[in-house]
Short mmCIF file of C-alpha atoms in Angstrom, two decimals:
data_model
loop_
_atom_site.label_atom_id
_atom_site.label_comp_id
_atom_site.label_asym_id
_atom_site.label_seq_id
_atom_site.Cartn_x
_atom_site.Cartn_y
_atom_site.Cartn_z
CA MET A 98 15.19 -53.23 35.68
CA ASP A 99 17.86 -55.61 36.92
CA PRO A 100 16.97 -56.92 40.44
CA GLN A 101 20.63 -56.56 41.46
CA ALA A 102 20.57 -52.91 40.46
CA LEU A 103 17.38 -52.41 42.46
CA THR A 104 18.98 -54.08 45.47
CA THR A 105 21.92 -51.69 45.20
CA LEU A 106 19.54 -48.77 44.74
CA PHE A 107 17.30 -49.56 47.71
CA GLY A 108 20.14 -50.74 49.93
CA ILE A 109 18.06 -53.63 51.29
CA PRO A 110 18.87 -57.18 50.09
CA GLY A 111 15.81 -59.00 48.79
CA PHE A 112 13.54 -55.94 49.07
CA TYR A 113 12.44 -56.05 45.42
CA GLU A 114 11.81 -59.81 45.56
CA GLN A 115 9.64 -59.37 48.69
CA GLN A 116 7.51 -56.77 46.94
CA LEU A 117 7.01 -59.04 43.94
CA ALA A 118 6.10 -62.00 46.16
CA LEU A 119 3.41 -59.87 47.84
CA ASN A 120 2.22 -58.64 44.41
CA LEU A 121 2.80 -55.05 45.52
CA PRO A 122 4.44 -52.19 43.64
CA PRO A 123 8.02 -51.65 44.82
CA LYS A 124 8.11 -48.87 47.41
CA LEU A 125 11.24 -46.91 48.15
CA PRO A 126 12.32 -47.09 51.82
CA PRO A 127 11.67 -43.73 53.51
CA ASP A 128 15.26 -43.47 54.75
CA GLN A 129 16.82 -44.11 51.33
CA PRO A 130 16.61 -40.95 49.15
CA THR A 131 16.87 -41.72 45.46
CA SER A 132 18.60 -39.57 42.86
CA PRO A 133 16.28 -39.07 39.86
CA LEU A 134 19.30 -39.10 37.54
CA SER A 135 20.33 -42.63 38.56
CA PHE A 136 16.86 -44.14 39.00
CA HIS A 137 15.53 -45.38 35.63
CA PRO A 138 12.84 -48.07 36.11
CA SER A 139 11.54 -49.98 33.13
CA THR A 140 7.98 -49.72 34.52
CA PRO A 141 6.33 -47.07 36.72
CA VAL A 142 7.42 -47.35 40.38
CA SER A 143 5.41 -45.86 43.27
CA LYS A 144 6.40 -44.59 46.68
CA TYR A 145 3.99 -43.59 49.44
CA TYR A 146 4.97 -41.09 52.13
CA ASP A 147 3.55 -40.77 55.63
CA PRO A 148 3.93 -37.97 56.62
CA PRO A 149 3.76 -36.35 53.17
CA TYR A 150 6.94 -35.48 51.31
CA ASN A 151 7.73 -31.75 51.32
CA LEU A 152 8.30 -30.48 47.78
CA SER A 153 8.46 -26.85 48.90
CA LEU A 154 7.48 -24.73 51.85
CA ASN A 155 3.71 -25.03 51.18
CA THR A 156 3.51 -28.01 48.81
CA THR A 157 3.52 -31.69 49.74
CA ALA A 158 2.89 -35.04 48.06
CA GLN A 159 1.75 -38.31 49.63
CA HIS A 160 2.38 -40.43 46.56
CA ILE A 161 5.23 -40.23 44.02
CA ILE A 162 5.28 -42.21 40.78
CA TRP A 163 8.46 -42.52 38.69
CA TYR A 164 7.99 -43.16 34.97
CA PRO A 165 10.55 -44.53 32.53
CA PRO A 166 11.63 -42.51 29.48
CA GLU A 167 9.00 -42.16 26.72
CA ALA A 168 6.16 -42.89 29.15
CA PHE A 169 2.72 -41.88 27.85
CA VAL A 170 0.13 -40.87 30.49
CA GLU A 171 -3.30 -39.53 29.49
CA TYR A 172 -5.06 -39.84 32.86
CA PRO A 173 -2.56 -39.02 35.64
CA GLU A 174 -3.60 -40.33 39.02
CA THR A 175 -4.53 -37.76 41.63
CA SER A 176 -5.33 -37.71 45.36
CA VAL A 177 -6.42 -35.35 48.10
CA GLY A 178 -2.91 -35.34 49.57
CA GLY A 179 -1.25 -34.91 46.18
CA THR A 180 0.28 -37.37 43.70
CA LEU A 181 3.55 -36.41 42.03
CA HIS A 182 4.35 -37.85 38.60
CA VAL A 183 8.02 -37.73 37.64
CA PHE A 184 8.72 -38.20 33.92
CA GLN A 185 12.29 -39.04 33.00
CA GLY A 186 14.25 -38.67 29.79
CA ILE A 187 12.71 -35.31 28.84
CA THR A 188 14.91 -33.28 26.50
CA PRO A 189 14.37 -29.80 24.99
CA ALA A 190 13.15 -31.54 21.80
CA THR A 191 10.73 -33.84 23.65
CA ILE A 192 7.00 -33.12 23.87
CA LEU A 193 6.21 -32.13 27.45
CA PRO A 194 4.10 -34.78 29.22
CA HIS A 195 1.30 -32.44 30.31
CA LEU A 196 0.29 -31.99 26.66
CA ASN A 197 -0.84 -35.65 26.58
CA ILE A 198 -3.33 -35.18 29.45
CA VAL A 199 -6.96 -35.71 28.39
CA TYR A 200 -8.44 -33.51 31.13
CA SER A 201 -9.23 -29.98 29.96
CA LEU A 202 -6.82 -27.63 31.68
CA GLY A 203 -7.46 -23.91 32.09
CA SER A 204 -8.27 -21.15 34.57
CA PRO A 205 -7.56 -20.44 37.31
CA LYS A 206 -3.98 -20.77 36.16
CA GLY A 207 -0.59 -19.18 36.67
CA GLN A 208 3.09 -19.50 35.90
CA SER A 209 6.31 -18.43 37.53
CA THR A 210 8.87 -16.54 35.47
CA SER A 211 12.52 -17.30 34.88
CA ALA A 212 13.29 -14.30 37.08
CA GLU A 213 11.43 -15.98 39.98
CA PRO A 214 12.22 -19.70 39.56
CA ARG A 215 10.94 -22.38 41.91
CA LYS A 216 12.36 -25.67 43.14
CA CYS A 217 11.00 -29.20 43.49
CA LYS A 218 12.96 -30.26 46.56
CA GLY A 219 14.86 -33.52 46.24
CA ILE A 220 13.06 -34.55 43.03
CA LEU A 221 14.43 -32.37 40.24
CA VAL A 222 18.16 -32.24 40.97
CA ASP A 223 21.41 -32.23 39.04
CA ALA A 224 24.12 -34.91 39.08
CA GLN A 225 25.48 -33.58 42.37
CA GLY A 226 22.07 -33.68 44.05
CA ASN A 227 21.51 -29.91 44.03
CA ASP A 228 17.95 -28.73 43.50
CA MET A 229 17.33 -27.36 40.00
CA LEU A 230 15.66 -24.04 39.30
CA CYS A 231 12.29 -24.69 37.63
CA VAL A 232 9.39 -22.95 35.96
CA ARG A 233 6.22 -23.70 37.91
CA LYS A 234 2.96 -23.84 35.92
CA LEU A 235 -0.49 -24.14 37.54
CA ARG A 236 -3.54 -25.36 35.65
CA THR A 237 -7.02 -26.32 36.85
CA CYS A 238 -9.25 -29.07 35.49
CA GLN A 239 -12.25 -27.59 33.68
CA GLY A 240 -14.56 -30.53 34.42
CA SER A 241 -16.97 -32.11 31.93
CA LYS A 242 -20.21 -31.37 30.10
CA VAL A 243 -23.19 -33.65 30.71
CA CYS A 244 -26.79 -33.78 29.64
CA PRO A 245 -29.20 -32.38 32.30
CA HIS A 246 -31.31 -35.54 31.82
CA ALA A 247 -28.40 -37.73 32.94
CA ASP A 248 -28.17 -39.59 36.22
CA LEU A 249 -26.15 -36.88 37.95
CA ASP A 250 -25.81 -38.84 41.20
CA MET A 251 -23.88 -41.49 39.31
CA LEU A 252 -21.92 -39.11 37.05
CA VAL A 253 -20.63 -36.85 39.81
CA ALA A 254 -19.12 -39.77 41.72
CA PRO A 255 -15.51 -38.60 42.28
CA HIS A 256 -12.60 -40.50 40.75
CA THR A 257 -8.86 -40.26 41.31
CA LYS A 258 -7.59 -42.56 38.56
CA ALA A 259 -8.77 -43.60 35.11
CA SER A 260 -7.61 -45.32 31.96
CA CYS A 261 -8.66 -45.76 28.33
CA SER A 262 -10.05 -49.19 29.25
CA ASP A 263 -12.58 -47.46 31.54
CA ILE A 264 -13.77 -45.36 28.60
CA SER A 265 -14.00 -48.46 26.40
CA ASP A 266 -16.06 -50.29 29.04
CA ARG A 267 -18.44 -47.34 29.32
CA PHE A 268 -18.99 -47.17 25.56
CA ARG A 269 -19.37 -50.95 25.34
CA THR A 270 -22.01 -50.93 28.09
CA ALA A 271 -23.93 -48.09 26.42
CA PHE A 272 -23.78 -49.89 23.06
CA LEU A 273 -25.06 -53.16 24.51
CA ASN A 274 -27.88 -51.36 26.32
CA GLU A 275 -28.88 -49.55 23.13
CA LYS A 276 -28.69 -52.77 21.13
CA GLY A 277 -30.87 -54.57 23.67
CA LEU A 278 -33.58 -51.90 23.24
CA ALA A 279 -33.60 -52.10 19.42
CA THR A 280 -37.27 -52.96 19.01
CA SER A 281 -39.71 -51.95 16.27
CA CYS A 282 -41.39 -49.47 18.63
CA HIS A 283 -38.04 -47.88 19.42
CA GLU A 284 -37.16 -47.59 15.75
CA LEU A 285 -40.56 -46.04 14.93
CA TYR A 286 -40.13 -43.56 17.79
CA ASP A 287 -36.68 -42.48 16.56
CA LYS A 288 -37.89 -42.05 12.98
CA THR A 289 -40.84 -39.92 14.14
CA ILE A 290 -38.61 -37.69 16.26
CA ALA A 291 -36.12 -37.31 13.40
CA PHE A 292 -38.90 -36.39 10.95
CA PHE A 293 -40.43 -33.88 13.35
CA SER A 294 -36.99 -32.32 13.91
CA SER A 295 -36.72 -31.75 10.17
CA LEU A 296 -40.11 -30.03 10.23
CA THR A 297 -38.87 -27.51 12.81
CA GLN A 298 -36.62 -26.03 10.10
CA GLY A 299 -39.71 -24.66 8.35
CA CYS A 300 -40.61 -24.44 4.69
CA LEU A 301 -37.07 -23.62 3.39
CA HIS A 302 -38.53 -22.12 0.18
CA ARG A 303 -37.34 -18.67 -0.86
CA HIS A 304 -39.37 -15.83 0.63
CA SER A 305 -42.23 -14.88 -1.68
CA ILE A 306 -45.30 -14.25 0.50
CA GLU A 307 -45.36 -12.23 3.70
CA THR A 308 -46.53 -14.18 6.77
CA GLU A 309 -48.52 -12.39 9.48
CA PHE A 310 -47.68 -13.39 13.06
CA THR A 311 -49.38 -12.56 16.32
CA PRO A 312 -47.21 -10.85 18.99
CA GLU A 313 -46.95 -14.16 20.88
CA GLU A 314 -45.88 -16.04 17.74
CA ARG A 315 -43.32 -13.35 16.87
CA GLU A 316 -41.82 -13.51 20.36
CA ALA A 317 -41.64 -17.33 20.23
CA LYS A 318 -40.02 -17.13 16.78
CA THR A 319 -37.41 -14.65 18.05
CA LEU A 320 -36.54 -16.94 20.96
CA ALA A 321 -36.29 -19.92 18.60
CA GLN A 322 -33.94 -18.02 16.29
CA ALA A 323 -31.76 -17.02 19.25
CA ARG A 324 -31.63 -20.67 20.28
CA VAL A 325 -30.58 -21.75 16.78
CA LEU A 326 -27.94 -19.01 16.71
CA GLU A 327 -26.55 -20.31 20.01
CA ILE A 328 -26.44 -23.88 18.70
CA ARG A 329 -24.67 -22.77 15.52
CA ARG A 330 -22.15 -20.83 17.67
CA GLY A 331 -22.79 -17.46 16.03
CA GLN A 332 -23.07 -18.65 12.43
CA LYS A 333 -25.69 -16.54 10.71
CA ILE A 334 -29.09 -18.04 10.04
CA ASP A 335 -30.14 -18.25 6.39
CA GLU A 336 -32.30 -15.26 5.51
CA GLY A 337 -34.81 -14.79 2.73
CA LEU A 338 -36.64 -18.06 3.40
CA CYS A 339 -40.37 -18.61 3.65
CA GLU A 340 -41.75 -18.11 7.17
CA GLY A 341 -45.05 -19.86 6.51
CA ARG A 342 -46.50 -22.19 9.10
CA LEU A 343 -46.49 -25.94 8.43
CA LYS A 344 -49.93 -27.53 8.75
CA LEU A 345 -51.02 -31.14 9.12
CA MET A 346 -53.65 -31.85 6.47
CA GLU A 347 -55.96 -34.82 5.84
CA ASP A 348 -56.66 -36.07 2.34
CA ALA A 349 -59.85 -37.62 0.93
CA PHE A 350 -58.70 -41.14 1.82
CA GLY A 351 -58.07 -40.43 5.51
CA GLY A 352 -54.33 -40.10 5.11
CA TYR A 353 -52.22 -37.24 6.40
CA TYR A 354 -49.68 -34.95 4.79
CA ILE A 355 -47.86 -31.78 5.81
CA GLN A 356 -47.67 -28.62 3.73
CA CYS A 357 -46.75 -24.97 4.03
CA GLU A 358 -49.69 -22.60 4.43
CA HIS A 359 -48.47 -20.73 1.32
CA TYR A 360 -48.43 -23.84 -0.85
CA PRO A 361 -50.53 -22.88 -3.95
CA PRO A 362 -52.10 -25.83 -5.77
CA GLU A 363 -52.65 -23.92 -9.01
CA SER A 364 -49.35 -22.05 -9.31
CA VAL A 365 -45.63 -22.84 -8.89
CA ARG A 366 -45.48 -25.57 -6.30
CA ASP A 367 -42.14 -24.75 -4.66
CA HIS A 368 -43.33 -24.48 -1.09
CA ARG A 369 -42.87 -27.45 1.20
CA ILE A 370 -45.20 -30.43 1.09
CA SER A 371 -44.46 -33.80 2.69
CA GLY A 372 -46.66 -36.80 2.09
CA SER A 373 -44.32 -39.61 3.18
CA LEU A 374 -45.62 -40.15 6.71
CA GLN A 375 -45.88 -43.94 6.44
CA GLU A 376 -42.61 -44.48 8.37
CA SER A 377 -43.67 -42.24 11.26
CA ASP A 378 -46.12 -42.59 14.12
CA THR A 379 -49.08 -40.53 12.98
CA ASN A 380 -50.50 -40.14 16.50
CA HIS A 381 -47.13 -38.86 17.66
CA LEU A 382 -47.09 -36.28 14.85
CA ILE A 383 -50.70 -35.14 15.36
CA ALA A 384 -50.19 -34.34 19.07
CA PRO A 385 -47.72 -31.42 18.66
CA PHE A 386 -49.71 -29.94 15.76
CA ASP A 387 -52.84 -29.99 17.96
CA ASN A 388 -50.91 -28.79 21.05
CA ASP A 389 -52.17 -31.90 22.83
CA GLN A 390 -49.75 -32.03 25.77
CA GLU A 391 -51.58 -34.91 27.46
CA ALA A 392 -51.13 -37.13 24.39
CA LEU A 393 -47.45 -36.20 24.19
CA ASP A 394 -46.94 -36.98 27.87
CA ALA A 395 -48.62 -40.38 27.43
CA ILE A 396 -46.41 -41.24 24.43
CA GLU A 397 -43.22 -40.20 26.21
CA GLU A 398 -44.22 -42.06 29.39
CA LYS A 399 -44.84 -45.23 27.38
CA ALA A 400 -41.44 -44.86 25.73
CA ARG A 401 -39.78 -44.30 29.13
CA SER A 402 -41.39 -47.48 30.51
CA CYS A 403 -39.82 -49.39 27.60
CA GLY A 404 -36.36 -47.95 28.32
CA TYR A 405 -36.00 -45.33 25.59
CA GLY A 406 -37.23 -41.86 24.72
CA GLY A 407 -36.58 -38.36 25.92
CA LEU A 408 -37.54 -39.02 29.55
CA THR A 409 -34.95 -41.75 30.20
CA ALA A 410 -31.60 -41.05 31.84
CA CYS A 411 -29.22 -39.77 29.17
CA PRO A 412 -25.68 -41.24 29.10
CA TYR A 413 -24.11 -38.42 27.08
CA THR A 414 -20.97 -36.75 28.45
CA THR A 415 -18.25 -34.83 26.68
CA ASN A 416 -15.06 -32.98 27.40
CA SER A 417 -15.30 -29.41 28.65
CA THR A 418 -13.43 -28.19 25.56
CA SER A 419 -16.20 -29.47 23.28
CA LYS A 420 -18.01 -26.75 21.32
CA ARG A 421 -21.29 -28.66 21.38
CA VAL A 422 -24.11 -26.69 23.00
CA ILE A 423 -27.05 -29.12 23.15
CA CYS A 424 -27.28 -32.84 23.76
CA PRO A 425 -27.22 -34.88 20.51
CA TYR A 426 -29.41 -37.65 21.96
CA THR A 427 -33.17 -37.81 21.40
CA HIS A 428 -35.11 -35.52 23.76
CA VAL A 429 -38.51 -33.87 23.74
CA ASN A 430 -36.81 -30.47 24.01
CA PRO A 431 -33.03 -30.73 23.36
CA PRO A 432 -31.47 -29.38 26.56
CA THR A 433 -28.36 -27.26 26.92
CA LEU A 434 -25.42 -29.26 28.21
CA HIS A 435 -24.65 -28.75 31.89
CA ARG A 436 -21.05 -28.16 32.92
CA ILE A 437 -19.78 -29.89 36.05
CA PRO A 438 -16.93 -27.82 37.52
CA CYS A 439 -13.79 -29.32 38.99
CA ALA A 440 -11.19 -28.02 41.44
CA ALA A 441 -8.43 -30.55 40.70
CA LYS A 442 -5.05 -28.86 40.29
CA PHE A 443 -2.15 -29.74 37.99
CA ILE A 444 1.18 -28.17 38.97
CA MET A 445 4.03 -28.65 36.49
CA TYR A 446 7.69 -28.27 37.42
CA ILE A 447 9.93 -27.87 34.37
CA PRO A 448 13.70 -27.36 34.92
CA LEU A 449 15.18 -24.31 33.26
CA ASP A 450 17.92 -26.52 31.78
CA LEU A 451 16.62 -29.94 30.68
CA ASN A 452 20.09 -30.91 29.51
CA ILE A 453 21.31 -30.93 33.12
CA CYS A 454 18.13 -32.40 34.64
CA PRO A 455 16.09 -34.26 31.96
CA ASN A 456 13.11 -34.79 34.26
CA VAL A 457 9.71 -33.09 34.55
CA ALA A 458 7.33 -33.38 37.51
CA ILE A 459 3.54 -32.94 37.58
CA LEU A 460 1.75 -32.68 40.91
CA CYS A 461 -1.98 -33.62 40.83
CA GLN A 462 -4.15 -32.54 43.74
CA HIS A 463 -7.79 -33.19 44.72
CA GLU A 464 -10.40 -35.51 43.20
CA HIS A 465 -12.35 -35.16 39.96
CA PRO A 466 -16.11 -34.88 40.79
CA HIS A 467 -17.22 -35.51 37.20
CA PRO A 468 -17.28 -38.36 34.66
CA ILE A 469 -14.06 -39.56 33.12
CA PRO A 470 -13.62 -37.37 30.00
CA THR A 471 -13.26 -38.96 26.60
CA PRO A 472 -10.24 -38.06 24.45
CA SER A 473 -11.13 -35.09 22.27
CA LYS A 474 -7.82 -34.53 20.50
CA THR A 475 -4.92 -36.55 19.17
CA PRO A 476 -2.04 -36.61 21.66
CA PRO A 477 0.97 -34.71 20.28
CA ALA A 478 3.19 -37.79 20.59
CA VAL A 479 0.79 -39.84 18.44
CA ALA A 480 0.39 -37.00 15.93
CA CYS A 481 4.18 -36.70 15.55
CA ALA A 482 4.49 -40.46 15.03
CA ILE A 483 1.83 -40.38 12.28
CA LEU A 484 3.45 -37.39 10.56
CA ASP A 485 6.87 -39.07 10.67
CA THR A 486 5.29 -42.18 9.16
CA LEU A 487 3.73 -40.15 6.32
CA LEU A 488 7.03 -38.38 5.60
CA SER A 489 8.84 -41.71 5.36
CA MET A 490 6.38 -43.00 2.72
CA GLY A 491 7.72 -40.65 0.06
CA SER A 492 5.75 -40.52 -3.19
CA ASP A 493 3.22 -43.10 -1.96
CA VAL A 494 1.44 -40.33 -0.01
CA ALA A 495 -0.13 -38.99 -3.22
CA THR A 496 -2.26 -42.11 -3.70
CA LEU A 497 -2.92 -42.95 -0.05
CA THR A 498 -6.37 -43.83 1.25
CA PRO A 499 -7.14 -44.75 4.88
CA ARG A 500 -7.05 -48.46 4.00
CA ARG A 501 -3.80 -48.18 2.04
CA PHE A 502 -2.27 -46.21 4.89
CA MET A 503 -3.10 -48.94 7.43
CA GLN A 504 -1.81 -51.66 5.09
CA HIS A 505 1.37 -49.84 4.08
CA PRO A 506 4.62 -51.62 5.14
CA VAL A 507 5.91 -48.42 6.79
CA THR A 508 2.78 -48.16 8.95
CA ARG A 509 3.02 -51.80 9.98
CA ALA A 510 6.68 -51.37 10.86
CA MET A 511 5.83 -48.32 12.99
CA LEU A 512 3.07 -50.20 14.85
CA ARG A 513 5.41 -53.11 15.58
CA LYS A 514 7.90 -50.85 17.36
#
């Protein structure tokens, strides 16, 4: 924005230059109210209020941030006293800014009706400075999902602001830590766990011989099936498969192999048999088949001392909207993800007539006591830009591949804008 225009706006000569010299964001003087219709900064501008600014009878904000038109905010800053984000240049055809927020928003929630409109005092006004009638929407942050084996003391550290660079740094740190632990022992451990996980699926041959189970085995099998049904989110489990037990066998040369108890050597050999155990830790496989808990504990403790395995702190977190039930990382018993609740509020003020007042305000209250969520969906603004790009390619869409799309002149022109 032109410094002369800012000087006229603030009413204080040299105010903007003083803020720049101190490397501070320009703050609006408390005695100089600003009309949202005439204030169009080229970059976000903040103003702090002490005492808090009264938006309504029971709602206040200590911090107000003005955004230029077409601003894109995924992680709006929040505070205990309330941070108000004012987005300008919003038209009836524009995507509302709250749809770009990464935080999962849900209950408790509410919305005023057009018959009972609200006002955002002094912020959402018309050209004459009169307060506009608005629809007020309330949404609550739904928190995040984390692995129970995570370092919860570190993950529940509250945050009030975040950015995509914070997410990138977290993934980069996790990748470097994983890369630093890429030893032969770690690789052998992962292959053994992966192979044993495949064995938990059973024989997978069509049902041909009835298997007799003890009451304890039948109860454990019922619980296991309920667990699988929960993981598959209600999708039916394949029926008509062999229920035979898998046994660890030793051949004449001292080697080991795994086969179904119904595997018949002299007849049709369709039941499961696995002899490729060379890439797995045999001692690690023998322990669960022998129910040797002490051996398993020793193996897991050795892996933990080397920085990997199911007993180490798990870094996995995901958005609350994720449908995943269990942690995808390697664990002795895959745990159910733990949800960390959040009480942060998002209050949206949307004028009934955006043609008269093309501004939208979002008030963020309270801290987020959970990890910074990762983006789980494409922001509507980005999705619209991609769709517009595809429509402008014409007949080239029929032969597009991901590489051709990225190298297409239309895509490059869109990215340069």
